[in-house]
Amino acid sequence: MKCCICGKEFKSKTRRKTCSKRCMKLLRAKTRAKNKYLKGRYYKGTYRGIKCDSRWELAFLLFCLAHSKPIKRCELIFYYTVSGKEHKYFPDFIINRTVYEIKGIHRKNLRAKLESVQKAGYEVVLIDKTKIQPYLEWCYNKFKTEHLEKLFD
């Protein structure tokens, strides 16, 4: 194998990308710097009375409010069935008849959830870690901070 940091040849029984702990730390730092905007979970709050479960949701909300989109927290409940068991699904936001779901991690029931929204006659848009990037960058440039959680009420 060839180390992706220093280029040194090394042997490995696993799928390691680096030759040493030092190179592994450098790779982690490089990846963290590249993905600095993707940190989004574990921050909850409200902004102008609208509940957000993450910084990603807040970034999307801020962008929509700034661009005069009639966004609100989705109060609809959708029902879906997986393995013969019925579940409830509470989407993130709704603009007109389009439901928006912001997800960092795709869990196994996601497809069934989104299909339940479509069956009810609504459009559904999934915003994942690749699609959230422009909203985050817009917010960080507008508010000049990476700590969007400070904007919560």
PDB file of C-alpha atoms in Angstrom:
ATOM      1  CA  MET A   1       0.000   0.000   0.000  1.00  0.00           C
ATOM      2  CA  LYS A   2       1.034   3.622  -0.398  1.00  0.00           C
ATOM      3  CA  CYS A   3       0.441   6.218   2.340  1.00  0.00           C
ATOM      4  CA  CYS A   4      -1.935   8.958   1.157  1.00  0.00           C
ATOM      5  CA  ILE A   5      -0.087  11.568   3.260  1.00  0.00           C
ATOM      6  CA  CYS A   6       3.643  10.958   2.840  1.00  0.00           C
ATOM      7  CA  GLY A   7       3.663   8.523  -0.108  1.00  0.00           C
ATOM      8  CA  LYS A   8       5.700   5.901   1.775  1.00  0.00           C
ATOM      9  CA  GLU A   9       5.127   2.242   0.847  1.00  0.00           C
ATOM     10  CA  PHE A  10       3.813   0.053   3.693  1.00  0.00           C
ATOM     11  CA  LYS A  11       2.203  -3.334   4.291  1.00  0.00           C
ATOM     12  CA  SER A  12      -1.193  -3.708   5.905  1.00  0.00           C
ATOM     13  CA  LYS A  13      -3.726  -6.476   6.446  1.00  0.00           C
ATOM     14  CA  THR A  14      -6.497  -3.890   6.825  1.00  0.00           C
ATOM     15  CA  ARG A  15      -7.594  -1.057   4.542  1.00  0.00           C
ATOM     16  CA  ARG A  16      -5.556   1.648   6.213  1.00  0.00           C
ATOM     17  CA  LYS A  17      -4.729   4.709   4.159  1.00  0.00           C
ATOM     18  CA  THR A  18      -1.702   5.825   6.197  1.00  0.00           C
ATOM     19  CA  CYS A  19       1.608   4.279   7.177  1.00  0.00           C
ATOM     20  CA  SER A  20       1.818   5.560  10.761  1.00  0.00           C
ATOM     21  CA  LYS A  21      -0.090   7.209  13.603  1.00  0.00           C
ATOM     22  CA  ARG A  22       1.525  10.528  12.712  1.00  0.00           C
ATOM     23  CA  CYS A  23       0.205  10.379   9.141  1.00  0.00           C
ATOM     24  CA  MET A  24      -3.195   9.245  10.429  1.00  0.00           C
ATOM     25  CA  LYS A  25      -3.417  12.353  12.638  1.00  0.00           C
ATOM     26  CA  LEU A  26      -2.464  14.546   9.673  1.00  0.00           C
ATOM     27  CA  LEU A  27      -5.143  12.887   7.538  1.00  0.00           C
ATOM     28  CA  ARG A  28      -7.780  13.476  10.247  1.00  0.00           C
ATOM     29  CA  ALA A  29      -6.791  17.139  10.556  1.00  0.00           C
ATOM     30  CA  LYS A  30      -6.937  17.544   6.785  1.00  0.00           C
ATOM     31  CA  THR A  31     -10.380  15.908   6.624  1.00  0.00           C
ATOM     32  CA  ARG A  32     -11.680  18.021   9.533  1.00  0.00           C
ATOM     33  CA  ALA A  33     -10.528  21.227   7.831  1.00  0.00           C
ATOM     34  CA  LYS A  34     -12.191  20.184   4.575  1.00  0.00           C
ATOM     35  CA  ASN A  35     -15.469  19.359   6.334  1.00  0.00           C
ATOM     36  CA  LYS A  36     -15.583  22.274   8.785  1.00  0.00           C
ATOM     37  CA  TYR A  37     -19.054  23.276   7.627  1.00  0.00           C
ATOM     38  CA  LEU A  38     -20.483  19.782   7.978  1.00  0.00           C
ATOM     39  CA  LYS A  39     -20.628  19.805  11.764  1.00  0.00           C
ATOM     40  CA  GLY A  40     -24.310  20.201  12.435  1.00  0.00           C
ATOM     41  CA  ARG A  41     -25.740  17.901  15.028  1.00  0.00           C
ATOM     42  CA  TYR A  42     -26.292  18.330  18.754  1.00  0.00           C
ATOM     43  CA  TYR A  43     -27.442  21.943  18.626  1.00  0.00           C
ATOM     44  CA  LYS A  44     -31.142  22.590  19.121  1.00  0.00           C
ATOM     45  CA  GLY A  45     -33.059  25.793  19.573  1.00  0.00           C
ATOM     46  CA  THR A  46     -35.580  28.167  18.086  1.00  0.00           C
ATOM     47  CA  TYR A  47     -35.153  31.062  15.714  1.00  0.00           C
ATOM     48  CA  ARG A  48     -38.047  33.549  15.475  1.00  0.00           C
ATOM     49  CA  GLY A  49     -40.262  30.927  17.072  1.00  0.00           C
ATOM     50  CA  ILE A  50     -39.373  28.174  14.591  1.00  0.00           C
ATOM     51  CA  LYS A  51     -37.817  25.066  16.143  1.00  0.00           C
ATOM     52  CA  CYS A  52     -34.569  23.700  14.695  1.00  0.00           C
ATOM     53  CA  ASP A  53     -32.958  20.400  15.661  1.00  0.00           C
ATOM     54  CA  SER A  54     -29.496  21.207  14.265  1.00  0.00           C
ATOM     55  CA  ARG A  55     -27.257  23.915  12.860  1.00  0.00           C
ATOM     56  CA  TRP A  56     -27.999  22.538   9.402  1.00  0.00           C
ATOM     57  CA  GLU A  57     -31.703  23.124   9.901  1.00  0.00           C
ATOM     58  CA  LEU A  58     -30.937  26.615  11.200  1.00  0.00           C
ATOM     59  CA  ALA A  59     -28.795  27.392   8.141  1.00  0.00           C
ATOM     60  CA  PHE A  60     -31.587  26.275   5.808  1.00  0.00           C
ATOM     61  CA  LEU A  61     -34.144  28.284   7.791  1.00  0.00           C
ATOM     62  CA  LEU A  62     -31.995  31.446   7.753  1.00  0.00           C
ATOM     63  CA  PHE A  63     -31.446  31.164   4.009  1.00  0.00           C
ATOM     64  CA  CYS A  64     -35.164  30.732   3.320  1.00  0.00           C
ATOM     65  CA  LEU A  65     -36.170  33.615   5.585  1.00  0.00           C
ATOM     66  CA  ALA A  66     -33.591  35.918   3.991  1.00  0.00           C
ATOM     67  CA  HIS A  67     -34.917  35.035   0.535  1.00  0.00           C
ATOM     68  CA  SER A  68     -38.567  35.607   1.555  1.00  0.00           C
ATOM     69  CA  LYS A  69     -39.630  31.981   1.250  1.00  0.00           C
ATOM     70  CA  PRO A  70     -42.740  31.164   3.333  1.00  0.00           C
ATOM     71  CA  ILE A  71     -41.032  28.502   5.435  1.00  0.00           C
ATOM     72  CA  LYS A  72     -42.478  27.025   8.585  1.00  0.00           C
ATOM     73  CA  ARG A  73     -41.916  23.974  10.752  1.00  0.00           C
ATOM     74  CA  CYS A  74     -43.890  21.081   9.285  1.00  0.00           C
ATOM     75  CA  GLU A  75     -46.763  20.168  11.586  1.00  0.00           C
ATOM     76  CA  LEU A  76     -48.020  17.336   9.366  1.00  0.00           C
ATOM     77  CA  ILE A  77     -47.678  13.729  10.472  1.00  0.00           C
ATOM     78  CA  PHE A  78     -47.120  11.026   7.872  1.00  0.00           C
ATOM     79  CA  TYR A  79     -47.586   7.324   8.503  1.00  0.00           C
ATOM     80  CA  TYR A  80     -45.436   4.630   6.943  1.00  0.00           C
ATOM     81  CA  THR A  81     -45.085   0.877   7.403  1.00  0.00           C
ATOM     82  CA  VAL A  82     -41.859  -1.100   7.714  1.00  0.00           C
ATOM     83  CA  SER A  83     -41.828  -4.855   8.391  1.00  0.00           C
ATOM     84  CA  GLY A  84     -45.560  -4.807   9.064  1.00  0.00           C
ATOM     85  CA  LYS A  85     -45.283  -2.164  11.784  1.00  0.00           C
ATOM     86  CA  GLU A  86     -46.739   1.338  11.412  1.00  0.00           C
ATOM     87  CA  HIS A  87     -44.578   4.349  12.284  1.00  0.00           C
ATOM     88  CA  LYS A  88     -45.057   8.119  12.425  1.00  0.00           C
ATOM     89  CA  TYR A  89     -42.864  10.558  10.517  1.00  0.00           C
ATOM     90  CA  PHE A  90     -42.489  14.249  11.406  1.00  0.00           C
ATOM     91  CA  PRO A  91     -40.664  16.136   8.595  1.00  0.00           C
ATOM     92  CA  ASP A  92     -38.532  19.222   9.242  1.00  0.00           C
ATOM     93  CA  PHE A  93     -39.949  22.084   7.163  1.00  0.00           C
ATOM     94  CA  ILE A  94     -42.635  22.860   4.632  1.00  0.00           C
ATOM     95  CA  ILE A  95     -42.747  25.587   1.980  1.00  0.00           C
ATOM     96  CA  ASN A  96     -46.059  25.695   0.138  1.00  0.00           C
ATOM     97  CA  ARG A  97     -46.675  21.999  -0.695  1.00  0.00           C
ATOM     98  CA  THR A  98     -43.031  20.933  -0.614  1.00  0.00           C
ATOM     99  CA  VAL A  99     -41.679  19.119   2.437  1.00  0.00           C
ATOM    100  CA  TYR A 100     -37.974  19.511   3.247  1.00  0.00           C
ATOM    101  CA  GLU A 101     -36.031  16.945   5.235  1.00  0.00           C
ATOM    102  CA  ILE A 102     -32.487  17.773   6.372  1.00  0.00           C
ATOM    103  CA  LYS A 103     -30.482  14.624   7.113  1.00  0.00           C
ATOM    104  CA  GLY A 104     -26.832  14.064   7.891  1.00  0.00           C
ATOM    105  CA  ILE A 105     -27.164  10.310   8.253  1.00  0.00           C
ATOM    106  CA  HIS A 106     -29.398   8.153   6.080  1.00  0.00           C
ATOM    107  CA  ARG A 107     -31.126   5.633   8.305  1.00  0.00           C
ATOM    108  CA  LYS A 108     -32.861   2.496   7.062  1.00  0.00           C
ATOM    109  CA  ASN A 109     -36.430   3.884   7.185  1.00  0.00           C
ATOM    110  CA  LEU A 110     -35.664   7.080   5.255  1.00  0.00           C
ATOM    111  CA  ARG A 111     -36.942   5.837   1.900  1.00  0.00           C
ATOM    112  CA  ALA A 112     -40.242   4.689   3.440  1.00  0.00           C
ATOM    113  CA  LYS A 113     -40.624   8.058   5.175  1.00  0.00           C
ATOM    114  CA  LEU A 114     -40.086  10.036   1.981  1.00  0.00           C
ATOM    115  CA  GLU A 115     -42.430   7.773   0.022  1.00  0.00           C
ATOM    116  CA  SER A 116     -45.176   8.361   2.612  1.00  0.00           C
ATOM    117  CA  VAL A 117     -44.941  12.101   1.930  1.00  0.00           C
ATOM    118  CA  GLN A 118     -45.194  11.566  -1.827  1.00  0.00           C
ATOM    119  CA  LYS A 119     -48.183   9.238  -1.430  1.00  0.00           C
ATOM    120  CA  ALA A 120     -49.954  12.002   0.528  1.00  0.00           C
ATOM    121  CA  GLY A 121     -49.602  14.315  -2.491  1.00  0.00           C
ATOM    122  CA  TYR A 122     -46.692  16.480  -1.348  1.00  0.00           C
ATOM    123  CA  GLU A 123     -43.361  17.035  -3.000  1.00  0.00           C
ATOM    124  CA  VAL A 124     -40.391  16.052  -0.872  1.00  0.00           C
ATOM    125  CA  VAL A 125     -36.819  17.353  -0.994  1.00  0.00           C
ATOM    126  CA  LEU A 126     -34.022  15.620   0.875  1.00  0.00           C
ATOM    127  CA  ILE A 127     -31.123  17.882   1.823  1.00  0.00           C
ATOM    128  CA  ASP A 128     -28.132  15.806   2.850  1.00  0.00           C
ATOM    129  CA  LYS A 129     -24.504  16.603   3.619  1.00  0.00           C
ATOM    130  CA  THR A 130     -23.694  17.370  -0.021  1.00  0.00           C
ATOM    131  CA  LYS A 131     -26.691  19.641  -0.617  1.00  0.00           C
ATOM    132  CA  ILE A 132     -26.468  21.563   2.681  1.00  0.00           C
ATOM    133  CA  GLN A 133     -23.011  22.987   1.886  1.00  0.00           C
ATOM    134  CA  PRO A 134     -24.213  26.088  -0.076  1.00  0.00           C
ATOM    135  CA  TYR A 135     -26.673  27.038   2.680  1.00  0.00           C
ATOM    136  CA  LEU A 136     -23.965  26.728   5.336  1.00  0.00           C
ATOM    137  CA  GLU A 137     -21.468  28.762   3.336  1.00  0.00           C
ATOM    138  CA  TRP A 138     -24.076  31.465   2.706  1.00  0.00           C
ATOM    139  CA  CYS A 139     -24.816  31.672   6.455  1.00  0.00           C
ATOM    140  CA  TYR A 140     -21.169  31.715   7.469  1.00  0.00           C
ATOM    141  CA  ASN A 141     -20.445  34.502   4.976  1.00  0.00           C
ATOM    142  CA  LYS A 142     -23.520  36.538   5.949  1.00  0.00           C
ATOM    143  CA  PHE A 143     -23.203  36.208   9.735  1.00  0.00           C
ATOM    144  CA  LYS A 144     -19.370  35.993   9.791  1.00  0.00           C
ATOM    145  CA  THR A 145     -19.355  33.062  12.203  1.00  0.00           C
ATOM    146  CA  GLU A 146     -19.087  29.296  12.098  1.00  0.00           C
ATOM    147  CA  HIS A 147     -21.056  29.126  15.365  1.00  0.00           C
ATOM    148  CA  LEU A 148     -24.578  29.444  14.016  1.00  0.00           C
ATOM    149  CA  GLU A 149     -25.964  28.034  17.265  1.00  0.00           C
ATOM    150  CA  LYS A 150     -25.330  31.467  18.802  1.00  0.00           C
ATOM    151  CA  LEU A 151     -28.145  32.814  16.606  1.00  0.00           C
ATOM    152  CA  PHE A 152     -30.802  30.734  18.379  1.00  0.00           C
ATOM    153  CA  ASP A 153     -33.329  32.775  20.438  1.00  0.00           C
TER     154      ASP A 153
END
